């Protein structure tokens, strides 16, 4: 599958997160410990926000992250308060630039680890649910991008958790209608440049790994030797597919079937339940 990270907080150079940690995302591209595949070399992408500019910048490439000189150059010179990074292990769709994450639409960024089971059988019906005004903006062939545009169709601009619950509910409902027992596996990060949401869910209730960093104040107390923490705001957070280091107390697992919000002063975790249009759970709707 894939590995990803999302950062929100004090502006930092991207390479301080992408390259410098002991088990950085670049290290994970070759030596993932918790992913389905050890190697994630089917492309990568980064997306970041700059104050005063409404839409994020996105750079995506089809080669592996571990030897990309452009990624090193960019990450050593770009400073951001909110950015995404993703390394890809394809689940079957083509290795091409338009299939690399993160995906962008307007001010939104989206990235995903997981899969829609038997997507080739569900793709047409799922695409027919997408708002025709949005459909022409789909560039690639992945299930991840279809999930993004379904969420946009279902009201991502107004209520992201509800929109993603509806997206997941429709995937499960359509999947089970054709006999797929466990249609959906997902960890998702999505942001509008202000707030950051992260979701962990699977139909089987055995979701891919997802962690968030401890509060900076806690990290300072546990690890006073880490001087770089002195310049970080108390609201700085990382959400990652797998921890970037083995520091005791530094990482918390996102609970199964839950989602969280990262925003200055208002972080929280809540249960995640897919729904269909009537508001009932997708599991209940297909019985």
GROMACS .gro file of C-alpha atoms in nm:
model
  287
    1UNK     CA    1   0.000   0.000   0.000
    2UNK     CA    2   0.148   0.343   0.089
    3UNK     CA    3   0.298   0.557   0.365
    4UNK     CA    4   0.218   0.921   0.437
    5UNK     CA    5   0.261   1.206   0.682
    6UNK     CA    6   0.079   1.530   0.752
    7UNK     CA    7   0.236   1.821   0.943
    8UNK     CA    8   0.064   2.119   1.105
    9UNK     CA    9   0.226   2.377   1.331
   10UNK     CA   10   0.529   2.602   1.351
   11UNK     CA   11   0.667   2.666   0.999
   12UNK     CA   12   0.962   2.435   0.930
   13UNK     CA   13   1.175   2.335   0.636
   14UNK     CA   14   1.022   2.026   0.479
   15UNK     CA   15   1.347   1.831   0.501
   16UNK     CA   16   1.345   1.854   0.882
   17UNK     CA   17   1.048   1.615   0.874
   18UNK     CA   18   1.101   1.427   0.547
   19UNK     CA   19   1.470   1.341   0.583
   20UNK     CA   20   1.613   1.405   0.929
   21UNK     CA   21   1.416   1.170   1.162
   22UNK     CA   22   1.569   0.826   1.223
   23UNK     CA   23   1.279   0.651   1.049
   24UNK     CA   24   1.183   0.935   0.815
   25UNK     CA   25   0.935   0.900   0.533
   26UNK     CA   26   1.230   0.870   0.296
   27UNK     CA   27   1.366   0.581   0.504
   28UNK     CA   28   1.019   0.426   0.500
   29UNK     CA   29   1.019   0.435   0.121
   30UNK     CA   30   1.281   0.160   0.141
   31UNK     CA   31   1.233   0.013   0.489
   32UNK     CA   32   0.870   0.037   0.596
   33UNK     CA   33   0.807  -0.160   0.915
   34UNK     CA   34   0.427  -0.150   0.936
   35UNK     CA   35   0.310  -0.136   0.576
   36UNK     CA   36   0.191  -0.421   0.357
   37UNK     CA   37   0.506  -0.372   0.147
   38UNK     CA   38   0.854  -0.295   0.279
   39UNK     CA   39   0.931  -0.083  -0.028
   40UNK     CA   40   0.716   0.208  -0.143
   41UNK     CA   41   0.875   0.310  -0.471
   42UNK     CA   42   0.586   0.367  -0.713
   43UNK     CA   43   0.597   0.745  -0.696
   44UNK     CA   44   0.570   1.018  -0.435
   45UNK     CA   45   0.424   1.360  -0.381
   46UNK     CA   46   0.435   1.662  -0.153
   47UNK     CA   47   0.182   1.941  -0.110
   48UNK     CA   48   0.224   2.253   0.099
   49UNK     CA   49   0.058   2.583   0.188
   50UNK     CA   50   0.213   2.929   0.182
   51UNK     CA   51   0.058   3.218   0.378
   52UNK     CA   52  -0.130   3.459   0.152
   53UNK     CA   53  -0.186   3.204  -0.126
   54UNK     CA   54  -0.525   3.029  -0.129
   55UNK     CA   55  -0.428   2.709  -0.310
   56UNK     CA   56  -0.152   2.467  -0.211
   57UNK     CA   57   0.151   2.381  -0.422
   58UNK     CA   58   0.185   2.019  -0.532
   59UNK     CA   59   0.486   1.829  -0.670
   60UNK     CA   60   0.439   1.467  -0.779
   61UNK     CA   61   0.678   1.224  -0.947
   62UNK     CA   62   0.656   0.862  -1.062
   63UNK     CA   63   0.999   0.750  -0.943
   64UNK     CA   64   1.101   0.651  -0.589
   65UNK     CA   65   1.149   0.919  -0.325
   66UNK     CA   66   1.477   0.787  -0.190
   67UNK     CA   67   1.694   0.904  -0.481
   68UNK     CA   68   1.505   1.206  -0.615
   69UNK     CA   69   1.733   1.511  -0.628
   70UNK     CA   70   1.446   1.751  -0.693
   71UNK     CA   71   1.271   1.640  -0.372
   72UNK     CA   72   1.590   1.699  -0.173
   73UNK     CA   73   1.634   2.042  -0.329
   74UNK     CA   74   1.276   2.153  -0.271
   75UNK     CA   75   1.252   2.020   0.083
   76UNK     CA   76   1.573   2.195   0.187
   77UNK     CA   77   1.440   2.535   0.073
   78UNK     CA   78   1.063   2.530   0.129
   79UNK     CA   79   0.928   2.625   0.470
   80UNK     CA   80   0.562   2.562   0.554
   81UNK     CA   81   0.323   2.547   0.848
   82UNK     CA   82   0.105   2.280   0.685
   83UNK     CA   83   0.217   2.014   0.440
   84UNK     CA   84   0.149   1.660   0.319
   85UNK     CA   85   0.394   1.398   0.193
   86UNK     CA   86   0.311   1.058   0.043
   87UNK     CA   87   0.510   0.762  -0.090
   88UNK     CA   88   0.320   0.519  -0.309
   89UNK     CA   89   0.300   0.143  -0.346
   90UNK     CA   90   0.046   0.082  -0.621
   91UNK     CA   91  -0.245  -0.153  -0.559
   92UNK     CA   92  -0.289  -0.210  -0.931
   93UNK     CA   93  -0.347   0.124  -1.101
   94UNK     CA   94  -0.084   0.263  -1.336
   95UNK     CA   95   0.238   0.421  -1.216
   96UNK     CA   96   0.188   0.768  -1.357
   97UNK     CA   97   0.210   1.122  -1.225
   98UNK     CA   98  -0.166   1.177  -1.211
   99UNK     CA   99  -0.201   0.873  -0.985
  100UNK     CA  100   0.046   1.001  -0.725
  101UNK     CA  101  -0.076   1.165  -0.405
  102UNK     CA  102  -0.159   1.415  -0.268
  103UNK     CA  103  -0.453   1.512  -0.486
  104UNK     CA  104  -0.558   1.876  -0.505
  105UNK     CA  105  -0.886   2.046  -0.581
  106UNK     CA  106  -0.911   2.418  -0.513
  107UNK     CA  107  -0.784   2.476  -0.161
  108UNK     CA  108  -0.814   2.107  -0.065
  109UNK     CA  109  -0.541   1.842  -0.037
  110UNK     CA  110  -0.619   1.470   0.000
  111UNK     CA  111  -0.406   1.158   0.041
  112UNK     CA  112  -0.492   0.797   0.116
  113UNK     CA  113  -0.343   0.463   0.215
  114UNK     CA  114  -0.557   0.158   0.150
  115UNK     CA  115  -0.785   0.036  -0.126
  116UNK     CA  116  -1.139  -0.022  -0.245
  117UNK     CA  117  -1.165  -0.399  -0.288
  118UNK     CA  118  -1.257  -0.500  -0.644
  119UNK     CA  119  -1.246  -0.134  -0.749
  120UNK     CA  120  -1.254  -0.236  -1.115
  121UNK     CA  121  -1.604  -0.378  -1.057
  122UNK     CA  122  -1.727  -0.079  -0.855
  123UNK     CA  123  -1.563   0.203  -1.045
  124UNK     CA  124  -1.845   0.281  -1.288
  125UNK     CA  125  -2.118   0.294  -1.023
  126UNK     CA  126  -1.902   0.503  -0.791
  127UNK     CA  127  -1.812   0.747  -1.067
  128UNK     CA  128  -2.179   0.793  -1.155
  129UNK     CA  129  -2.231   0.930  -0.803
  130UNK     CA  130  -1.979   1.210  -0.860
  131UNK     CA  131  -2.117   1.556  -0.937
  132UNK     CA  132  -2.091   1.604  -1.317
  133UNK     CA  133  -1.944   1.950  -1.256
  134UNK     CA  134  -1.652   1.784  -1.074
  135UNK     CA  135  -1.607   1.474  -1.286
  136UNK     CA  136  -1.402   1.644  -1.559
  137UNK     CA  137  -1.140   1.739  -1.299
  138UNK     CA  138  -1.047   1.376  -1.227
  139UNK     CA  139  -0.705   1.323  -1.386
  140UNK     CA  140  -0.597   0.973  -1.286
  141UNK     CA  141  -0.729   0.619  -1.251
  142UNK     CA  142  -0.697   0.544  -0.878
  143UNK     CA  143  -0.963   0.451  -0.626
  144UNK     CA  144  -0.810   0.717  -0.399
  145UNK     CA  145  -0.896   1.002  -0.636
  146UNK     CA  146  -1.249   0.870  -0.686
  147UNK     CA  147  -1.291   0.865  -0.307
  148UNK     CA  148  -1.175   1.229  -0.296
  149UNK     CA  149  -1.424   1.341  -0.560
  150UNK     CA  150  -1.704   1.149  -0.393
  151UNK     CA  151  -1.626   1.336  -0.071
  152UNK     CA  152  -1.629   1.666  -0.261
  153UNK     CA  153  -1.965   1.569  -0.410
  154UNK     CA  154  -2.107   1.483  -0.068
  155UNK     CA  155  -2.017   1.819   0.088
  156UNK     CA  156  -1.650   1.823   0.184
  157UNK     CA  157  -1.660   2.203   0.180
  158UNK     CA  158  -1.941   2.214   0.436
  159UNK     CA  159  -1.877   1.917   0.670
  160UNK     CA  160  -1.570   1.702   0.599
  161UNK     CA  161  -1.642   1.419   0.849
  162UNK     CA  162  -2.000   1.383   0.724
  163UNK     CA  163  -1.888   1.391   0.359
  164UNK     CA  164  -1.626   1.122   0.415
  165UNK     CA  165  -1.875   0.912   0.613
  166UNK     CA  166  -2.113   0.928   0.315
  167UNK     CA  167  -1.832   0.840   0.074
  168UNK     CA  168  -1.735   0.538   0.284
  169UNK     CA  169  -2.097   0.436   0.326
  170UNK     CA  170  -2.161   0.434  -0.048
  171UNK     CA  171  -1.845   0.234  -0.114
  172UNK     CA  172  -1.952  -0.027   0.141
  173UNK     CA  173  -2.312  -0.037   0.025
  174UNK     CA  174  -2.222  -0.083  -0.341
  175UNK     CA  175  -1.947  -0.331  -0.257
  176UNK     CA  176  -2.167  -0.555  -0.048
  177UNK     CA  177  -2.438  -0.540  -0.313
  178UNK     CA  178  -2.205  -0.730  -0.547
  179UNK     CA  179  -2.081  -0.969  -0.278
  180UNK     CA  180  -1.766  -0.797  -0.151
  181UNK     CA  181  -1.745  -0.870   0.222
  182UNK     CA  182  -1.490  -0.601   0.312
  183UNK     CA  183  -1.509  -0.327   0.050
  184UNK     CA  184  -1.300  -0.052   0.211
  185UNK     CA  185  -0.959  -0.005   0.370
  186UNK     CA  186  -0.849   0.352   0.438
  187UNK     CA  187  -0.636   0.592   0.630
  188UNK     CA  188  -0.699   0.940   0.491
  189UNK     CA  189  -0.561   1.287   0.550
  190UNK     CA  190  -0.749   1.588   0.415
  191UNK     CA  191  -0.704   1.960   0.470
  192UNK     CA  192  -0.841   2.293   0.350
  193UNK     CA  193  -0.521   2.477   0.448
  194UNK     CA  194  -0.656   2.567   0.790
  195UNK     CA  195  -0.788   2.250   0.949
  196UNK     CA  196  -0.645   1.898   0.913
  197UNK     CA  197  -0.855   1.582   0.945
  198UNK     CA  198  -0.722   1.226   0.965
  199UNK     CA  199  -0.936   0.910   0.935
  200UNK     CA  200  -0.864   0.546   1.017
  201UNK     CA  201  -1.123   0.291   0.909
  202UNK     CA  202  -1.173  -0.044   0.735
  203UNK     CA  203  -1.479  -0.258   0.672
  204UNK     CA  204  -1.299  -0.548   0.840
  205UNK     CA  205  -1.208  -0.332   1.144
  206UNK     CA  206  -0.841  -0.416   1.084
  207UNK     CA  207  -0.722  -0.084   0.952
  208UNK     CA  208  -0.375   0.016   0.837
  209UNK     CA  209  -0.153   0.178   1.099
  210UNK     CA  210  -0.192   0.546   1.187
  211UNK     CA  211  -0.030   0.755   1.464
  212UNK     CA  212  -0.024   1.112   1.588
  213UNK     CA  213   0.251   1.289   1.778
  214UNK     CA  214   0.228   1.367   2.146
  215UNK     CA  215   0.185   1.727   2.257
  216UNK     CA  216   0.507   1.926   2.224
  217UNK     CA  217   0.499   2.011   2.594
  218UNK     CA  218   0.495   1.638   2.673
  219UNK     CA  219   0.782   1.572   2.432
  220UNK     CA  220   0.991   1.848   2.591
  221UNK     CA  221   0.941   1.694   2.933
  222UNK     CA  222   1.025   1.342   2.811
  223UNK     CA  223   1.319   1.442   2.595
  224UNK     CA  224   1.488   1.763   2.718
  225UNK     CA  225   1.792   1.677   2.504
  226UNK     CA  226   1.597   1.745   2.181
  227UNK     CA  227   1.676   2.112   2.143
  228UNK     CA  228   1.479   2.157   1.819
  229UNK     CA  229   1.159   2.124   2.023
  230UNK     CA  230   1.232   2.460   2.190
  231UNK     CA  231   1.117   2.650   1.885
  232UNK     CA  232   0.798   2.450   1.826
  233UNK     CA  233   0.455   2.581   1.925
  234UNK     CA  234   0.252   2.370   2.165
  235UNK     CA  235   0.001   2.313   1.886
  236UNK     CA  236   0.246   2.149   1.643
  237UNK     CA  237   0.127   1.802   1.536
  238UNK     CA  238   0.229   1.522   1.304
  239UNK     CA  239   0.000   1.246   1.177
  240UNK     CA  240   0.189   0.954   1.022
  241UNK     CA  241   0.136   0.606   0.881
  242UNK     CA  242   0.413   0.486   1.106
  243UNK     CA  243   0.627   0.660   1.370
  244UNK     CA  244   0.929   0.857   1.253
  245UNK     CA  245   1.134   0.751   1.555
  246UNK     CA  246   1.135   0.511   1.846
  247UNK     CA  247   1.128   0.784   2.110
  248UNK     CA  248   0.928   0.658   2.412
  249UNK     CA  249   0.606   0.851   2.460
  250UNK     CA  250   0.635   1.038   2.130
  251UNK     CA  251   0.357   0.866   1.936
  252UNK     CA  252  -0.005   0.770   2.001
  253UNK     CA  253  -0.201   0.523   1.789
  254UNK     CA  254  -0.516   0.658   1.628
  255UNK     CA  255  -0.796   0.428   1.752
  256UNK     CA  256  -0.967   0.189   1.512
  257UNK     CA  257  -1.271   0.337   1.333
  258UNK     CA  258  -1.206   0.696   1.436
  259UNK     CA  259  -1.111   1.035   1.300
  260UNK     CA  260  -0.936   1.338   1.442
  261UNK     CA  261  -0.918   1.711   1.381
  262UNK     CA  262  -0.600   1.917   1.414
  263UNK     CA  263  -0.658   2.289   1.447
  264UNK     CA  264  -0.512   2.549   1.681
  265UNK     CA  265  -0.651   2.482   2.027
  266UNK     CA  266  -0.926   2.241   1.919
  267UNK     CA  267  -0.783   1.893   1.856
  268UNK     CA  268  -1.019   1.601   1.914
  269UNK     CA  269  -1.081   1.236   1.829
  270UNK     CA  270  -1.426   1.096   1.746
  271UNK     CA  271  -1.567   0.758   1.636
  272UNK     CA  272  -1.605   0.719   1.260
  273UNK     CA  273  -1.917   0.548   1.124
  274UNK     CA  274  -1.991   0.530   0.748
  275UNK     CA  275  -2.340   0.643   0.653
  276UNK     CA  276  -2.567   0.631   0.351
  277UNK     CA  277  -2.796   0.912   0.241
  278UNK     CA  278  -3.064   0.829   0.495
  279UNK     CA  279  -2.819   0.887   0.779
  280UNK     CA  280  -2.811   0.522   0.891
  281UNK     CA  281  -2.491   0.320   0.901
  282UNK     CA  282  -2.386   0.154   0.577
  283UNK     CA  283  -2.349  -0.181   0.754
  284UNK     CA  284  -2.710  -0.167   0.864
  285UNK     CA  285  -2.839  -0.036   0.531
  286UNK     CA  286  -2.730  -0.337   0.326
  287UNK     CA  287  -2.874  -0.611   0.547
   0.00000   0.00000   0.00000
